[in-house]
Amino acid sequence: GEQVEQLPSILRVQEGSSASINCSYEDSASNYFPWYKQEPGENPKLIIDIRSNMERKQIQELIVLLDKKAKRFSLHITDTQPGDSAMYFCAASGDGSSGNKLIFGIGTLLSVKP
Amino acid sequence: NAGVIQTPRHKVTGKGQEATLWCEPISGHSAVFWYRQTIVQGLEFLTYFRNQAPIDDSGMPKERFSAQMPNQSHSTLKIQSTQPQDSAVYLCASSLLGGSAETLYFGSGTRLTVL
């Protein structure tokens, strides 16, 4: 089945700088790539997603890039704020081996220092 | 809308005991997913239902784990003969139709501790 690798597992940045999280997937049939944010003590929530017919998507300070050839996608947070500190999960799903379920990466713990 | 409701929030069991976790999906949602969250493994898929029918249980440990969805308003995850390695946060999520590109709405989870 589909597997998603996510790096780094821990990311510490200074407030105002950028943060980047990288994910790779195995199944070329995967066509949907969401990102979920989980704040301490809370449940994961969707923050941005990208479909395979796009290469780039931006919502405010969040940018997602997708390279289908390399089977990689990434999340970039520009101008990070302390409120961005959380666990971030990438995921993949589609019509391939994973079926309709989301397969998640292991997560990245982002810490933004004031 | 109360969101996905999971009960209990915390459960402590002794090794070998049974644990039953409950999930109430968002009203009107057709699909229910179960995930297990640990620091080491992250968010692991366990199983999911669409319109109460089991669709994919490929993530379920075969021997002691079972899940059911007897009606559209709740699903249960049962773990028999719990072991310390079952300790984790069990997350339930629902989505509108169960399609591959839909948003999952997660509950707050049940933290299971097996002593």
mmCIF file of C-alpha atoms in Angstrom:
data_model
loop_
_atom_site.group_PDB
_atom_site.id
_atom_site.type_symbol
_atom_site.label_atom_id
_atom_site.label_comp_id
_atom_site.label_asym_id
_atom_site.label_seq_id
_atom_site.Cartn_x
_atom_site.Cartn_y
_atom_site.Cartn_z
ATOM 1 C CA GLY A 1 0.000 0.000 0.000
ATOM 2 C CA GLU A 2 0.875 3.678 -0.081
ATOM 3 C CA GLN A 3 3.572 4.937 2.259
ATOM 4 C CA VAL A 4 4.335 8.561 3.039
ATOM 5 C CA GLU A 5 7.676 9.740 4.372
ATOM 6 C CA GLN A 6 7.897 13.065 6.186
ATOM 7 C CA LEU A 7 10.916 15.081 7.212
ATOM 8 C CA PRO A 8 12.070 16.595 9.423
ATOM 9 C CA SER A 9 10.500 15.136 12.544
ATOM 10 C CA ILE A 10 11.398 18.231 14.578
ATOM 11 C CA LEU A 11 11.799 21.761 13.232
ATOM 12 C CA ARG A 12 12.780 24.791 15.285
ATOM 13 C CA VAL A 13 12.681 28.231 13.683
ATOM 14 C CA GLN A 14 12.822 31.836 14.767
ATOM 15 C CA GLU A 15 9.686 33.943 14.600
ATOM 16 C CA GLY A 16 9.436 35.671 11.249
ATOM 17 C CA SER A 17 11.495 33.105 9.365
ATOM 18 C CA SER A 18 10.208 30.400 7.005
ATOM 19 C CA ALA A 19 9.588 26.756 7.813
ATOM 20 C CA SER A 20 9.582 23.928 5.285
ATOM 21 C CA ILE A 21 8.342 20.364 5.646
ATOM 22 C CA ASN A 22 8.924 17.767 2.979
ATOM 23 C CA CYS A 23 6.999 14.610 2.148
ATOM 24 C CA SER A 24 7.366 11.872 -0.420
ATOM 25 C CA TYR A 25 4.985 9.149 -1.507
ATOM 26 C CA GLU A 26 5.279 5.873 -3.375
ATOM 27 C CA ASP A 27 2.050 5.304 -5.273
ATOM 28 C CA SER A 28 1.929 7.260 -8.525
ATOM 29 C CA ALA A 29 -1.874 6.865 -8.506
ATOM 30 C CA SER A 30 -2.180 9.074 -5.412
ATOM 31 C CA ASN A 31 -3.818 12.328 -6.427
ATOM 32 C CA TYR A 32 -4.782 14.205 -3.279
ATOM 33 C CA PHE A 33 -2.324 15.649 -0.753
ATOM 34 C CA PRO A 34 -3.670 17.414 2.323
ATOM 35 C CA TRP A 35 -1.860 18.895 5.289
ATOM 36 C CA TYR A 36 -3.246 18.703 8.809
ATOM 37 C CA LYS A 37 -2.206 20.765 11.820
ATOM 38 C CA GLN A 38 -2.553 19.423 15.336
ATOM 39 C CA GLU A 39 -2.149 21.876 18.186
ATOM 40 C CA PRO A 40 -1.296 20.571 21.667
ATOM 41 C CA GLY A 41 -4.255 18.760 23.180
ATOM 42 C CA GLU A 42 -6.339 19.251 20.059
ATOM 43 C CA ASN A 43 -7.412 17.054 17.150
ATOM 44 C CA PRO A 44 -5.821 17.323 13.696
ATOM 45 C CA LYS A 45 -7.432 19.872 11.384
ATOM 46 C CA LEU A 46 -7.054 20.397 7.650
ATOM 47 C CA ILE A 47 -5.132 23.571 6.834
ATOM 48 C CA ILE A 48 -4.417 23.267 3.117
ATOM 49 C CA ASP A 49 -4.538 20.653 0.379
ATOM 50 C CA ILE A 50 -3.465 20.209 -3.215
ATOM 51 C CA ARG A 51 -4.685 17.958 -5.977
ATOM 52 C CA SER A 52 -2.569 16.345 -8.648
ATOM 53 C CA ASN A 53 -3.744 18.766 -11.339
ATOM 54 C CA MET A 54 -1.900 21.583 -9.551
ATOM 55 C CA GLU A 55 1.757 22.273 -8.812
ATOM 56 C CA ARG A 56 1.378 25.109 -6.346
ATOM 57 C CA LYS A 57 -1.274 26.412 -3.988
ATOM 58 C CA GLN A 58 -1.150 29.255 -1.509
ATOM 59 C CA ILE A 59 -3.471 30.243 1.314
ATOM 60 C CA GLN A 60 -2.151 33.298 3.128
ATOM 61 C CA GLU A 61 1.202 32.310 4.619
ATOM 62 C CA LEU A 62 0.877 28.637 3.638
ATOM 63 C CA ILE A 63 2.358 27.408 0.350
ATOM 64 C CA VAL A 64 2.117 23.835 -0.895
ATOM 65 C CA LEU A 65 4.214 22.545 -3.780
ATOM 66 C CA LEU A 66 3.676 19.273 -5.614
ATOM 67 C CA ASP A 67 6.207 17.535 -7.876
ATOM 68 C CA LYS A 68 4.393 14.543 -9.344
ATOM 69 C CA LYS A 69 7.405 13.314 -11.269
ATOM 70 C CA ALA A 70 9.517 13.099 -8.148
ATOM 71 C CA LYS A 71 6.510 12.064 -6.011
ATOM 72 C CA ARG A 72 7.238 14.800 -3.532
ATOM 73 C CA PHE A 73 5.215 17.544 -1.951
ATOM 74 C CA SER A 74 6.061 20.173 0.592
ATOM 75 C CA LEU A 75 4.572 22.733 2.940
ATOM 76 C CA HIS A 76 6.164 26.125 3.380
ATOM 77 C CA ILE A 77 5.103 28.519 6.101
ATOM 78 C CA THR A 78 6.325 32.025 5.487
ATOM 79 C CA ASP A 79 6.717 34.610 8.268
ATOM 80 C CA THR A 80 6.180 32.067 11.038
ATOM 81 C CA GLN A 81 4.476 33.120 14.268
ATOM 82 C CA PRO A 82 4.406 31.447 17.704
ATOM 83 C CA GLY A 83 0.848 30.367 16.905
ATOM 84 C CA ASP A 84 2.222 28.201 14.101
ATOM 85 C CA SER A 85 3.871 25.963 16.708
ATOM 86 C CA ALA A 86 2.155 22.586 16.373
ATOM 87 C CA MET A 87 2.445 19.117 14.878
ATOM 88 C CA TYR A 88 2.000 19.026 11.117
ATOM 89 C CA PHE A 89 1.032 15.922 9.152
ATOM 90 C CA CYS A 90 1.166 15.428 5.417
ATOM 91 C CA ALA A 91 -0.994 12.766 3.804
ATOM 92 C CA ALA A 92 -1.807 11.154 0.484
ATOM 93 C CA SER A 93 -4.773 9.367 -0.978
ATOM 94 C CA GLY A 94 -6.187 8.521 -4.360
ATOM 95 C CA ASP A 95 -7.331 5.766 -6.592
ATOM 96 C CA GLY A 96 -4.296 3.602 -6.131
ATOM 97 C CA SER A 97 -3.329 0.997 -3.627
ATOM 98 C CA SER A 98 -4.419 3.060 -0.648
ATOM 99 C CA GLY A 99 -7.961 3.379 -1.899
ATOM 100 C CA ASN A 100 -9.937 6.243 -0.434
ATOM 101 C CA LYS A 101 -8.181 6.369 2.900
ATOM 102 C CA LEU A 102 -5.610 8.992 3.832
ATOM 103 C CA ILE A 103 -2.135 7.676 4.578
ATOM 104 C CA PHE A 104 -0.297 10.069 6.865
ATOM 105 C CA GLY A 105 3.350 10.874 7.335
ATOM 106 C CA ILE A 106 4.828 10.517 10.794
ATOM 107 C CA GLY A 107 4.481 14.211 11.570
ATOM 108 C CA THR A 108 6.708 17.233 12.085
ATOM 109 C CA LEU A 109 6.803 19.061 15.383
ATOM 110 C CA LEU A 110 7.280 22.733 14.569
ATOM 111 C CA SER A 111 8.460 25.087 17.283
ATOM 112 C CA VAL A 112 8.535 28.818 16.556
ATOM 113 C CA LYS A 113 10.629 30.786 19.004
ATOM 114 C CA PRO A 114 9.696 34.419 19.689
ATOM 115 C CA ASN B 1 -22.674 21.006 15.058
ATOM 116 C CA ALA B 2 -20.831 19.220 17.864
ATOM 117 C CA GLY B 3 -18.286 17.650 15.572
ATOM 118 C CA VAL B 4 -17.083 14.081 15.926
ATOM 119 C CA ILE B 5 -17.624 12.863 19.466
ATOM 120 C CA GLN B 6 -15.424 10.222 21.010
ATOM 121 C CA THR B 7 -15.897 8.610 24.396
ATOM 122 C CA PRO B 8 -14.298 8.065 26.760
ATOM 123 C CA ARG B 9 -11.549 10.702 26.571
ATOM 124 C CA HIS B 10 -9.268 8.575 28.705
ATOM 125 C CA LYS B 11 -9.328 4.869 29.457
ATOM 126 C CA VAL B 12 -6.974 2.894 31.641
ATOM 127 C CA THR B 13 -7.050 -0.877 31.472
ATOM 128 C CA GLY B 14 -5.030 -3.676 32.925
ATOM 129 C CA LYS B 15 -3.119 -5.992 30.646
ATOM 130 C CA GLY B 16 -5.464 -8.638 29.283
ATOM 131 C CA GLN B 17 -8.640 -6.635 29.779
ATOM 132 C CA GLU B 18 -11.003 -5.509 27.052
ATOM 133 C CA ALA B 19 -11.422 -1.911 25.899
ATOM 134 C CA THR B 20 -14.288 -0.509 23.852
ATOM 135 C CA LEU B 21 -13.996 2.912 22.282
ATOM 136 C CA TRP B 22 -16.972 4.838 20.924
ATOM 137 C CA CYS B 23 -17.309 7.304 18.096
ATOM 138 C CA GLU B 24 -20.243 9.406 16.960
ATOM 139 C CA PRO B 25 -19.620 10.908 13.515
ATOM 140 C CA ILE B 26 -20.885 14.259 12.340
ATOM 141 C CA SER B 27 -24.558 13.961 11.469
ATOM 142 C CA GLY B 28 -24.991 13.390 7.753
ATOM 143 C CA HIS B 29 -21.489 12.072 7.190
ATOM 144 C CA SER B 30 -21.351 8.723 5.440
ATOM 145 C CA ALA B 31 -17.812 7.623 6.243
ATOM 146 C CA VAL B 32 -16.078 6.855 9.525
ATOM 147 C CA PHE B 33 -12.349 6.270 9.864
ATOM 148 C CA TRP B 34 -10.303 4.988 12.793
ATOM 149 C CA TYR B 35 -6.656 5.946 13.282
ATOM 150 C CA ARG B 36 -4.151 5.235 16.046
ATOM 151 C CA GLN B 37 -1.676 7.939 17.042
ATOM 152 C CA THR B 38 1.647 7.300 18.754
ATOM 153 C CA ILE B 39 4.862 9.289 18.855
ATOM 154 C CA VAL B 40 6.780 6.490 17.153
ATOM 155 C CA GLN B 41 4.300 5.628 14.366
ATOM 156 C CA GLY B 42 2.433 8.905 13.929
ATOM 157 C CA LEU B 43 -1.113 8.557 12.576
ATOM 158 C CA GLU B 44 -1.713 4.934 11.573
ATOM 159 C CA PHE B 45 -4.800 3.987 9.601
ATOM 160 C CA LEU B 46 -6.802 1.176 11.150
ATOM 161 C CA THR B 47 -10.141 0.800 9.357
ATOM 162 C CA TYR B 48 -13.027 2.644 7.741
ATOM 163 C CA PHE B 49 -16.707 2.341 6.997
ATOM 164 C CA ARG B 50 -18.889 3.903 4.351
ATOM 165 C CA ASN B 51 -22.662 3.860 4.818
ATOM 166 C CA GLN B 52 -22.060 1.534 7.771
ATOM 167 C CA ALA B 53 -20.368 -1.087 5.593
ATOM 168 C CA PRO B 54 -16.751 -2.043 6.324
ATOM 169 C CA ILE B 55 -14.631 -0.953 3.364
ATOM 170 C CA ASP B 56 -11.015 -1.381 4.371
ATOM 171 C CA ASP B 57 -9.608 -2.902 7.549
ATOM 172 C CA SER B 58 -6.083 -3.348 6.267
ATOM 173 C CA GLY B 59 -4.577 -1.483 9.221
ATOM 174 C CA MET B 60 -6.267 -3.499 11.917
ATOM 175 C CA PRO B 61 -4.190 -5.958 13.933
ATOM 176 C CA LYS B 62 -6.089 -9.111 13.044
ATOM 177 C CA GLU B 63 -6.258 -11.005 16.262
ATOM 178 C CA ARG B 64 -7.491 -8.662 18.964
ATOM 179 C CA PHE B 65 -8.945 -5.624 17.214
ATOM 180 C CA SER B 66 -12.429 -5.362 15.788
ATOM 181 C CA ALA B 67 -14.618 -2.470 14.665
ATOM 182 C CA GLN B 68 -18.291 -2.182 13.991
ATOM 183 C CA MET B 69 -20.768 0.403 12.825
ATOM 184 C CA PRO B 70 -24.200 -0.857 13.830
ATOM 185 C CA ASN B 71 -25.960 2.349 12.771
ATOM 186 C CA GLN B 72 -25.152 5.636 11.083
ATOM 187 C CA SER B 73 -24.711 7.458 14.364
ATOM 188 C CA HIS B 74 -21.978 5.452 16.002
ATOM 189 C CA SER B 75 -19.016 3.185 15.527
ATOM 190 C CA THR B 76 -17.064 1.159 18.054
ATOM 191 C CA LEU B 77 -13.505 -0.073 18.185
ATOM 192 C CA LYS B 78 -12.973 -3.033 20.473
ATOM 193 C CA ILE B 79 -9.620 -4.275 21.648
ATOM 194 C CA GLN B 80 -9.585 -7.638 23.364
ATOM 195 C CA SER B 81 -6.860 -8.789 25.728
ATOM 196 C CA THR B 82 -5.183 -5.372 25.705
ATOM 197 C CA GLN B 83 -1.412 -5.227 25.746
ATOM 198 C CA PRO B 84 0.893 -2.366 26.809
ATOM 199 C CA GLN B 85 1.810 -1.779 23.153
ATOM 200 C CA ASP B 86 -1.845 -0.924 22.470
ATOM 201 C CA SER B 87 -1.385 2.256 24.506
ATOM 202 C CA ALA B 88 -2.042 5.148 22.142
ATOM 203 C CA VAL B 89 -4.525 7.850 21.250
ATOM 204 C CA TYR B 90 -7.272 6.382 19.097
ATOM 205 C CA LEU B 91 -8.751 8.947 16.752
ATOM 206 C CA CYS B 92 -12.030 8.656 14.928
ATOM 207 C CA ALA B 93 -12.788 10.840 11.923
ATOM 208 C CA SER B 94 -15.739 11.263 9.607
ATOM 209 C CA SER B 95 -16.153 12.627 6.121
ATOM 210 C CA LEU B 96 -19.172 13.517 4.054
ATOM 211 C CA LEU B 97 -19.091 10.814 1.401
ATOM 212 C CA GLY B 98 -15.913 8.816 2.030
ATOM 213 C CA GLY B 99 -14.276 9.915 -1.204
ATOM 214 C CA SER B 100 -10.522 10.019 -1.605
ATOM 215 C CA ALA B 101 -10.248 13.818 -1.694
ATOM 216 C CA GLU B 102 -12.477 14.777 1.189
ATOM 217 C CA THR B 103 -11.703 16.542 4.416
ATOM 218 C CA LEU B 104 -11.499 14.332 7.464
ATOM 219 C CA TYR B 105 -13.017 15.770 10.624
ATOM 220 C CA PHE B 106 -11.323 14.264 13.639
ATOM 221 C CA GLY B 107 -12.679 13.758 17.113
ATOM 222 C CA SER B 108 -10.675 14.598 20.211
ATOM 223 C CA GLY B 109 -9.545 11.015 20.563
ATOM 224 C CA THR B 110 -9.508 8.407 23.292
ATOM 225 C CA ARG B 111 -6.224 8.055 25.143
ATOM 226 C CA LEU B 112 -5.866 4.380 26.003
ATOM 227 C CA THR B 113 -3.334 3.400 28.639
ATOM 228 C CA VAL B 114 -2.690 -0.290 29.229
ATOM 229 C CA LEU B 115 -0.875 -0.976 32.477
#
